[in-house]
Coordinates of N, CA and C in Angstrom, one line a residue:
M1 N -2.4 -14.4 -10.5 CA -3.5 -13.6 -10.0 C -3.4 -12.2 -10.6
L2 N -4.5 -11.6 -10.9 CA -4.6 -10.3 -11.4 C -5.5 -9.4 -10.5
F3 N -4.9 -8.3 -10.0 CA -5.7 -7.4 -9.2 C -5.9 -6.2 -10.1
R4 N -7.1 -5.6 -9.9 CA -7.4 -4.4 -10.8 C -8.3 -3.4 -10.0
S5 N -8.1 -2.2 -10.5 CA -8.9 -1.1 -9.9 C -9.4 -0.2 -11.1
V6 N -10.6 0.3 -11.0 CA -11.1 1.2 -12.0 C -11.7 2.4 -11.3
L7 N -11.1 3.6 -11.6 CA -11.6 4.8 -11.0 C -11.8 5.8 -12.1
Y8 N -12.5 6.9 -11.8 CA -12.7 8.0 -12.8 C -12.9 9.3 -12.1
D9 N -12.8 10.4 -12.8 CA -13.1 11.7 -12.4 C -13.9 12.3 -13.5
E10 N -14.1 13.6 -13.6 CA -14.9 14.3 -14.6 C -14.2 14.2 -16.0
S11 N -12.9 13.9 -16.0 CA -12.2 14.0 -17.3 C -11.6 12.7 -17.8
N12 N -11.3 11.7 -16.9 CA -10.6 10.5 -17.3 C -11.1 9.3 -16.6
I13 N -10.8 8.1 -17.2 CA -11.0 6.9 -16.5 C -9.6 6.4 -16.2
Y14 N -9.4 5.8 -15.0 CA -8.1 5.3 -14.6 C -8.2 3.8 -14.3
I15 N -7.3 3.1 -14.8 CA -7.3 1.6 -14.6 C -5.9 1.2 -14.1
G16 N -5.9 0.5 -13.0 CA -4.6 0.0 -12.5 C -4.7 -1.5 -12.4
M17 N -3.7 -2.2 -12.8 CA -3.7 -3.7 -12.8 C -2.3 -4.1 -12.3
K18 N -2.4 -5.1 -11.4 CA -1.2 -5.7 -10.8 C -1.2 -7.2 -11.1
C19 N -0.1 -7.6 -11.7 CA 0.0 -9.0 -12.1 C 1.0 -9.8 -11.3
D20 N 0.5 -10.7 -10.5 CA 1.4 -11.5 -9.6 C 2.4 -12.2 -10.6
E21 N 3.7 -12.3 -10.2 CA 4.7 -13.0 -10.9 C 5.8 -13.4 -9.9
P22 N 5.7 -14.6 -9.3 CA 6.6 -15.1 -8.3 C 8.1 -15.1 -8.8
N23 N 8.3 -15.2 -10.1 CA 9.6 -15.2 -10.7 C 9.6 -14.2 -11.8
V24 N 10.1 -13.0 -11.5 CA 10.0 -11.9 -12.5 C 10.9 -12.1 -13.7
N25 N 11.8 -13.1 -13.5 CA 12.7 -13.5 -14.7 C 11.8 -14.1 -15.8
N26 N 10.6 -14.6 -15.4 CA 9.7 -15.2 -16.4 C 9.0 -14.1 -17.3
I27 N 9.0 -12.9 -16.8 CA 8.3 -11.8 -17.6 C 9.0 -11.7 -18.9
K28 N 8.2 -11.8 -20.0 CA 8.7 -11.7 -21.3 C 8.2 -10.3 -21.8
T29 N 9.2 -9.4 -22.0 CA 8.8 -8.0 -22.4 C 10.0 -7.4 -23.1
S30 N 9.7 -6.4 -24.0 CA 10.8 -5.6 -24.6 C 10.2 -4.3 -25.0
S31 N 11.0 -3.3 -25.1 CA 10.6 -2.0 -25.5 C 10.2 -2.1 -27.0
R32 N 9.0 -1.5 -27.3 CA 8.5 -1.6 -28.7 C 8.0 -0.3 -29.2
E33 N 7.9 -0.1 -30.5 CA 7.3 1.1 -31.0 C 5.8 1.1 -30.7
H34 N 5.2 2.3 -30.7 CA 3.7 2.4 -30.5 C 3.0 1.6 -31.6
D35 N 2.0 0.9 -31.2 CA 1.2 0.1 -32.1 C 1.9 -1.1 -32.8
D36 N 3.0 -1.5 -32.2 CA 3.7 -2.7 -32.7 C 2.9 -3.9 -32.3
G37 N 2.3 -4.6 -33.3 CA 1.4 -5.8 -33.0 C 2.2 -6.9 -32.4
Q38 N 3.5 -6.8 -32.3 CA 4.3 -7.9 -31.7 C 4.2 -7.7 -30.1
L39 N 3.6 -6.6 -29.7 CA 3.5 -6.4 -28.2 C 2.7 -7.6 -27.6
F40 N 1.8 -8.2 -28.4 CA 1.0 -9.3 -27.8 C 1.8 -10.6 -27.7
R41 N 3.1 -10.6 -28.1 CA 4.0 -11.7 -27.8 C 4.6 -11.6 -26.5
D42 N 4.4 -10.4 -25.8 CA 5.0 -10.1 -24.5 C 3.9 -10.3 -23.4
D43 N 4.4 -10.3 -22.2 CA 3.4 -10.2 -21.1 C 2.8 -8.9 -21.2
C44 N 1.5 -8.8 -21.2 CA 0.8 -7.5 -21.3 C -0.6 -7.6 -20.7
I45 N -1.1 -6.4 -20.5 CA -2.5 -6.2 -20.1 C -3.3 -5.6 -21.2
E46 N -4.5 -5.9 -21.3 CA -5.4 -5.3 -22.3 C -6.6 -4.7 -21.6
I47 N -7.1 -3.6 -22.2 CA -8.3 -2.9 -21.7 C -9.2 -2.7 -22.9
M48 N -10.4 -3.0 -22.8 CA -11.4 -2.8 -23.8 C -12.6 -2.1 -23.3
L49 N -12.9 -0.9 -23.9 CA -14.0 -0.1 -23.4 C -15.1 0.1 -24.5
D50 N -16.3 -0.3 -24.2 CA -17.4 -0.1 -25.0 C -18.3 1.0 -24.4
S51 N -17.9 2.3 -24.6 CA -18.6 3.4 -23.9 C -20.0 3.6 -24.3
G52 N -20.4 3.1 -25.5 CA -21.8 3.2 -26.0 C -22.6 2.0 -25.6
L53 N -22.0 1.0 -25.0 CA -22.6 -0.3 -24.7 C -23.5 -0.8 -25.8
N54 N -22.9 -0.7 -27.0 CA -23.7 -1.2 -28.2 C -23.2 -2.6 -28.6
M55 N -22.2 -3.1 -27.9 CA -21.6 -4.4 -28.1 C -21.1 -4.6 -29.6
T56 N -20.8 -3.5 -30.2 CA -20.3 -3.6 -31.6 C -19.0 -2.8 -31.7
N57 N -19.0 -1.6 -31.3 CA -17.8 -0.7 -31.4 C -17.2 -0.6 -30.0
Y58 N -15.8 -0.6 -29.9 CA -15.2 -0.4 -28.7 C -13.7 0.0 -29.0
F59 N -13.1 0.5 -27.9 CA -11.6 0.9 -28.0 C -10.8 -0.1 -27.2
H60 N -9.7 -0.5 -27.8 CA -8.8 -1.5 -27.3 C -7.4 -0.9 -27.0
F61 N -7.0 -1.1 -25.8 CA -5.7 -0.5 -25.3 C -4.9 -1.7 -24.7
A62 N -3.6 -1.7 -25.0 CA -2.7 -2.8 -24.4 C -1.4 -2.1 -24.0
V63 N -0.8 -2.7 -23.0 CA 0.5 -2.2 -22.5 C 1.3 -3.4 -22.0
N64 N 2.5 -3.5 -22.4 CA 3.4 -4.6 -21.9 C 4.1 -4.2 -20.6
A65 N 4.8 -5.1 -20.1 CA 5.5 -4.8 -18.8 C 6.6 -3.8 -18.9
S66 N 7.1 -3.5 -20.1 CA 8.1 -2.4 -20.4 C 7.4 -1.1 -20.6
G67 N 6.1 -1.0 -20.6 CA 5.4 0.2 -20.8 C 5.1 0.6 -22.3
S68 N 5.4 -0.3 -23.2 CA 5.1 -0.1 -24.6 C 3.5 -0.1 -24.8
K69 N 3.0 0.7 -25.7 CA 1.6 0.8 -25.8 C 1.1 0.4 -27.2
F70 N -0.2 -0.1 -27.3 CA -0.9 -0.4 -28.5 C -2.3 0.0 -28.3
D71 N -2.9 0.6 -29.4 CA -4.3 1.0 -29.3 C -4.9 0.8 -30.7
R72 N -6.2 0.6 -30.7 CA -7.0 0.5 -31.9 C -8.5 0.7 -31.6
S73 N -9.2 1.1 -32.6 CA -10.7 1.1 -32.5 C -11.2 -0.2 -33.1
C74 N -12.2 -0.8 -32.6 CA -12.8 -2.0 -33.0 C -14.2 -1.9 -33.5
D75 N -14.6 -2.7 -34.4 CA -16.0 -2.7 -35.0 C -16.4 -4.1 -35.1
Q76 N -17.7 -4.3 -35.4 CA -18.3 -5.6 -35.6 C -18.1 -6.5 -34.4
G77 N -18.2 -6.0 -33.2 CA -18.1 -6.8 -32.0 C -16.7 -7.2 -31.7
G78 N -15.7 -6.8 -32.5 CA -14.3 -7.1 -32.2 C -13.7 -7.8 -33.4
W79 N -14.4 -8.1 -34.4 CA -13.9 -8.8 -35.6 C -13.0 -8.0 -36.5
I80 N -13.3 -6.6 -36.5 CA -12.5 -5.7 -37.3 C -11.8 -4.7 -36.4
G81 N -10.5 -4.5 -36.6 CA -9.8 -3.5 -35.8 C -9.0 -2.6 -36.6
D82 N -9.0 -1.3 -36.3 CA -8.3 -0.3 -37.0 C -7.1 0.2 -36.2
T83 N -5.9 -0.3 -36.5 CA -4.7 0.1 -35.8 C -4.3 1.5 -36.2
G84 N -4.9 2.1 -37.2 CA -4.6 3.5 -37.6 C -5.1 4.5 -36.6
W85 N -6.1 4.0 -35.8 CA -6.7 4.9 -34.8 C -5.7 5.1 -33.7
D86 N -5.4 6.3 -33.3 CA -4.5 6.6 -32.2 C -5.2 7.5 -31.2
G87 N -5.4 6.9 -30.0 CA -6.1 7.7 -29.0 C -5.0 8.4 -28.1
T88 N -5.5 9.4 -27.4 CA -4.7 10.1 -26.4 C -4.8 9.4 -25.1
W89 N -3.7 8.9 -24.5 CA -3.8 8.2 -23.3 C -2.4 8.0 -22.7
N90 N -2.3 7.7 -21.4 CA -1.0 7.5 -20.8 C -1.0 6.2 -20.1
A91 N 0.2 5.6 -20.0 CA 0.4 4.3 -19.3 C 1.8 4.2 -18.8
R92 N 1.9 3.6 -17.6 CA 3.2 3.4 -17.0 C 3.2 2.0 -16.4
S93 N 4.3 1.3 -16.7 CA 4.5 -0.1 -16.1 C 5.6 -0.1 -15.1
F94 N 5.6 -1.1 -14.2 CA 6.6 -1.2 -13.2 C 6.8 -2.7 -12.9
I95 N 8.0 -3.1 -12.8 CA 8.3 -4.5 -12.5 C 8.9 -4.5 -11.0
G96 N 8.1 -5.2 -10.1 CA 8.5 -5.2 -8.7 C 9.2 -6.5 -8.4
K97 N 9.3 -6.9 -7.1 CA 9.9 -8.1 -6.6 C 9.2 -9.3 -7.1
D98 N 7.9 -9.4 -6.9 CA 7.2 -10.6 -7.3 C 5.9 -10.2 -8.1
Y99 N 6.0 -9.2 -8.9 CA 4.8 -8.7 -9.7 C 5.2 -7.7 -10.7
W100 N 4.4 -7.4 -11.6 CA 4.5 -6.3 -12.5 C 3.1 -5.6 -12.5
S101 N 3.2 -4.3 -12.7 CA 1.9 -3.5 -12.6 C 1.9 -2.5 -13.7
C102 N 0.7 -2.0 -13.9 CA 0.5 -1.0 -14.9 C -0.7 0.0 -14.5
E103 N -0.5 1.2 -14.7 CA -1.5 2.2 -14.5 C -1.8 3.0 -15.8
V104 N -3.0 3.1 -16.1 CA -3.5 3.7 -17.4 C -4.4 4.8 -17.1
S105 N -4.3 5.9 -17.8 CA -5.2 7.1 -17.7 C -5.7 7.3 -19.2
I106 N -7.1 7.3 -19.3 CA -7.7 7.5 -20.6 C -8.7 8.7 -20.5
P107 N -8.4 9.8 -21.2 CA -9.4 10.9 -21.2 C -10.7 10.5 -21.9
F108 N -11.8 10.9 -21.4 CA -13.1 10.6 -22.0 C -13.2 11.1 -23.4
Y109 N -12.5 12.2 -23.7 CA -12.6 12.8 -25.1 C -12.0 11.9 -26.1
T110 N -11.2 11.0 -25.8 CA -10.6 10.1 -26.8 C -11.5 8.9 -27.1
L111 N -12.6 8.7 -26.4 CA -13.4 7.5 -26.5 C -14.7 7.6 -27.3
G112 N -14.7 8.6 -28.2 CA -15.8 8.7 -29.2 C -17.2 8.8 -28.5
I113 N -17.2 9.6 -27.5 CA -18.5 9.8 -26.7 C -19.6 10.4 -27.6
T114 N -20.7 9.8 -27.6 CA -21.9 10.3 -28.4 C -23.0 10.6 -27.4
P115 N -24.1 11.3 -27.8 CA -25.2 11.5 -26.9 C -25.9 10.3 -26.4
K116 N -25.6 9.1 -27.0 CA -26.2 7.9 -26.5 C -25.4 7.3 -25.3
V117 N -24.3 7.8 -25.0 CA -23.5 7.3 -23.9 C -24.2 7.6 -22.6
N118 N -24.3 6.5 -21.8 CA -24.9 6.7 -20.4 C -23.9 6.2 -19.4
S119 N -24.4 5.9 -18.2 CA -23.6 5.6 -17.0 C -23.2 4.1 -17.0
T120 N -23.5 3.3 -17.9 CA -23.1 1.9 -17.9 C -22.3 1.6 -19.2
W121 N -21.2 1.1 -19.1 CA -20.3 0.8 -20.2 C -20.0 -0.7 -20.2
G122 N -19.5 -1.2 -21.4 CA -18.9 -2.5 -21.4 C -17.4 -2.4 -21.2
I123 N -16.9 -3.3 -20.4 CA -15.4 -3.3 -20.1 C -14.9 -4.7 -20.1
N124 N -13.7 -4.8 -20.5 CA -12.9 -6.0 -20.4 C -11.5 -5.7 -20.0
L125 N -11.0 -6.4 -19.0 CA -9.7 -6.2 -18.5 C -9.0 -7.6 -18.6
C126 N -7.9 -7.6 -19.2 CA -7.2 -8.9 -19.6 C -5.8 -8.9 -19.2
R127 N -5.2 -10.1 -19.0 CA -3.8 -10.3 -18.8 C -3.3 -11.4 -19.7
E128 N -2.2 -11.2 -20.4 CA -1.5 -12.3 -21.1 C -0.2 -12.5 -20.4
K129 N 0.0 -13.8 -20.0 CA 1.3 -14.2 -19.3 C 1.9 -15.2 -20.3
K130 N 3.1 -15.0 -20.6 CA 3.8 -15.9 -21.7 C 4.6 -17.0 -21.1
R131 N 5.2 -16.9 -19.9 CA 6.1 -17.9 -19.4 C 5.8 -18.2 -18.0
P132 N 5.9 -19.4 -17.5 CA 6.5 -20.6 -18.2 C 5.5 -21.2 -19.2
N133 N 4.2 -21.0 -19.0 CA 3.1 -21.4 -19.9 C 2.3 -20.3 -20.3
N134 N 1.7 -20.3 -21.5 CA 0.8 -19.2 -21.9 C -0.4 -19.3 -21.0
E135 N -0.8 -18.1 -20.4 CA -2.0 -18.0 -19.6 C -2.7 -16.7 -20.0
N136 N -3.9 -16.8 -20.3 CA -4.7 -15.6 -20.6 C -5.9 -15.5 -19.6
T137 N -6.1 -14.4 -19.0 CA -7.1 -14.1 -18.1 C -8.0 -12.9 -18.5
S138 N -9.3 -13.0 -18.2 CA -10.2 -11.9 -18.6 C -11.3 -11.8 -17.6
I139 N -11.9 -10.6 -17.5 CA -13.1 -10.5 -16.6 C -14.4 -10.7 -17.4
A140 N -14.3 -10.9 -18.7 CA -15.4 -11.1 -19.6 C -16.0 -12.5 -19.4
K141 N -17.3 -12.6 -19.7 CA -17.9 -13.9 -19.7 C -17.1 -15.0 -20.5
D142 N -17.0 -16.1 -19.9 CA -16.2 -17.2 -20.5 C -14.8 -16.9 -20.8
G143 N -14.2 -15.9 -20.2 CA -12.8 -15.6 -20.4 C -12.5 -15.0 -21.7
A144 N -13.6 -14.5 -22.4 CA -13.4 -13.9 -23.8 C -12.5 -12.7 -23.7
F145 N -11.9 -12.4 -24.8 CA -11.0 -11.2 -25.0 C -11.8 -10.2 -25.9
N146 N -11.7 -10.4 -27.2 CA -12.2 -9.3 -28.1 C -13.6 -9.6 -28.6
L147 N -14.5 -10.0 -27.7 CA -15.9 -10.2 -28.0 C -16.8 -9.3 -27.2
A148 N -17.1 -8.2 -27.8 CA -17.8 -7.1 -27.0 C -19.1 -7.5 -26.4
G149 N -19.8 -8.5 -26.9 CA -21.0 -8.9 -26.3 C -20.8 -9.7 -25.0
K150 N -19.6 -10.1 -24.7 CA -19.3 -10.8 -23.5 C -18.6 -9.9 -22.4
F151 N -18.4 -8.6 -22.7 CA -17.7 -7.8 -21.8 C -18.5 -7.7 -20.5
A152 N -17.8 -7.4 -19.4 CA -18.4 -7.1 -18.1 C -19.1 -5.7 -18.2
R153 N -19.9 -5.4 -17.2 CA -20.5 -4.1 -17.1 C -19.8 -3.2 -16.1
L154 N -19.5 -2.0 -16.5 CA -19.0 -1.0 -15.6 C -20.2 0.0 -15.4
K155 N -20.7 0.0 -14.2 CA -22.0 0.7 -13.9 C -21.8 2.0 -13.1
D156 N -22.8 2.8 -13.2 CA -22.9 4.0 -12.3 C -21.8 5.0 -12.5
L157 N -21.3 5.2 -13.7 CA -20.3 6.3 -14.0 C -21.1 7.6 -13.9
N158 N -20.8 8.4 -12.9 CA -21.5 9.6 -12.6 C -20.7 10.8 -13.2
V159 N -20.8 10.9 -14.5 CA -20.1 11.9 -15.3 C -21.0 12.6 -16.3
D160 N -20.9 13.9 -16.5 CA -21.7 14.6 -17.5 C -21.0 14.4 -18.8
F161 N -21.4 13.4 -19.6 CA -20.7 13.1 -20.8 C -21.0 14.0 -22.0
K162 N -22.1 14.9 -21.8 CA -22.5 15.8 -22.9 C -21.4 16.7 -23.3
K163 N -20.5 17.1 -22.5 CA -19.4 18.0 -22.9 C -18.4 17.3 -23.8
Y164 N -18.4 15.9 -23.9 CA -17.5 15.2 -24.8 C -18.1 14.8 -26.1
C165 N -19.4 15.1 -26.3 CA -20.0 14.8 -27.6 C -19.6 15.6 -28.7

């Protein structure tokens, strides 16, 4: 099971995710360098934000249970990713008795805000669990991961985005 919260203020979007894990010894994780693509071999969470709701370009953030981070900008609906893009953001992970959790803070200025950005965004929150069996979960339509056209909608963000253009 995956529990999630999305909050925001005038400067940041905050995402918290709690991943149930009855046997924390099953968590596969290791400390990795920033943007190490091997992070996806670990138990991790992924966040995808389409701030322009254009279903073409979005930002992709991932964090494993050890707190290692990966980010990239994506184009063509998710088919092309630029791992050379490095956003400014914070993440912390914690392994508890029967779960692991992650809290992420992403400043709006790192999300390529343009005058076309409004109060509804595309969002996808995902979990990858590696053991005992591979399990992938997503809030997007059909459980999709990197398909921007299937992202869920984050509505009513009451923020003056003009200052980030």
